């Protein structure tokens, strides 16, 4: 069984426990974090691709990646955003050099 499926089973049991017990013994922050966990991955595909990308990013040659840097790298790797380089190139204003170029 993959890690993502175990994670989903854990989250569903946690949600059921929270709904049934009324969460009287959990503090407000813990309850909020527990309820936000299921929204982390919308499907097992996203979960598995995230761990695959994390494994690639944090290889044996880059084993000292900080959490902030890993988060940024994963966000770039998993997003479907494709920058419009042509638009950026059109917005750049070129300046001619005042010095003469030697032949």
XYZ file of C-alpha atoms in Angstrom:
103
model
C 0.000 0.000 0.000
C 1.426 3.368 -0.987
C 2.099 6.136 1.475
C -0.611 8.302 -0.104
C -3.316 5.704 0.476
C -2.257 5.305 4.109
C -2.307 9.070 4.451
C -5.839 9.257 3.030
C -7.066 6.533 5.391
C -5.506 8.315 8.353
C -7.099 11.625 7.378
C -10.547 10.099 6.913
C -10.337 8.473 10.354
C -9.118 11.749 11.839
C -12.007 13.665 10.276
C -14.483 11.116 11.625
C -12.953 11.361 15.094
C -13.139 15.151 14.990
C -16.790 15.108 13.908
C -17.866 12.485 16.449
C -16.008 13.687 19.519
C -16.730 17.373 19.101
C -13.021 18.081 19.493
C -13.364 19.227 23.083
C -9.890 18.081 24.017
C -8.086 19.437 20.952
C -6.808 22.980 21.013
C -7.897 25.414 18.335
C -4.615 25.380 16.378
C -4.364 21.600 16.306
C -7.950 21.343 15.100
C -7.291 23.834 12.298
C -4.154 22.006 11.193
C -5.932 18.651 11.279
C -8.752 19.991 9.126
C -6.337 21.539 6.618
C -4.337 18.344 6.078
C -6.832 16.736 3.672
C -6.607 19.786 1.413
C -2.868 19.287 0.963
C -3.263 16.867 -1.948
C -6.377 16.645 -4.102
C -5.542 13.199 -5.435
C -3.054 10.380 -5.072
C -1.468 11.481 -8.354
C -0.513 14.851 -6.859
C 0.734 13.189 -3.698
C 2.893 10.666 -5.538
C 4.226 13.236 -7.999
C 5.118 15.526 -5.082
C 7.149 12.797 -3.404
C 8.754 11.872 -6.713
C 9.804 15.484 -7.301
C 11.002 15.758 -3.701
C 13.181 12.706 -4.215
C 14.670 14.248 -7.366
C 15.248 17.641 -5.730
C 16.772 16.198 -2.587
C 19.251 13.787 -4.111
C 22.498 12.634 -2.561
C 24.203 15.644 -4.165
C 21.703 18.149 -2.716
C 20.954 16.678 0.679
C 21.091 19.939 2.657
C 18.067 21.675 1.154
C 16.204 23.886 3.626
C 12.452 23.579 4.115
C 11.780 26.967 2.523
C 13.893 26.138 -0.519
C 12.277 22.700 -0.845
C 8.833 24.281 -0.657
C 9.714 26.748 -3.413
C 11.215 24.037 -5.621
C 8.179 21.786 -5.163
C 5.807 24.641 -5.936
C 7.660 25.297 -9.201
C 7.895 21.624 -10.111
C 4.235 20.808 -9.437
C 2.533 23.913 -10.804
C 1.351 24.035 -14.372
C 2.420 27.656 -14.814
C 4.279 28.346 -18.049
C 5.771 31.848 -18.215
C 5.213 33.952 -21.313
C 8.779 34.846 -22.241
C 7.707 36.633 -25.427
C 5.533 39.025 -23.417
C 8.383 39.752 -21.019
C 10.792 40.318 -23.920
C 8.384 42.813 -25.530
C 8.154 44.805 -22.301
C 11.940 45.200 -21.999
C 13.255 48.460 -23.356
C 16.638 48.178 -25.044
C 19.141 51.007 -24.710
C 21.790 51.697 -27.311
C 25.318 52.049 -26.059
C 26.952 55.445 -26.426
C 30.420 53.978 -26.786
C 31.775 52.941 -30.156
C 32.453 49.309 -30.832
C 35.927 48.541 -32.125
C 36.029 46.762 -35.515
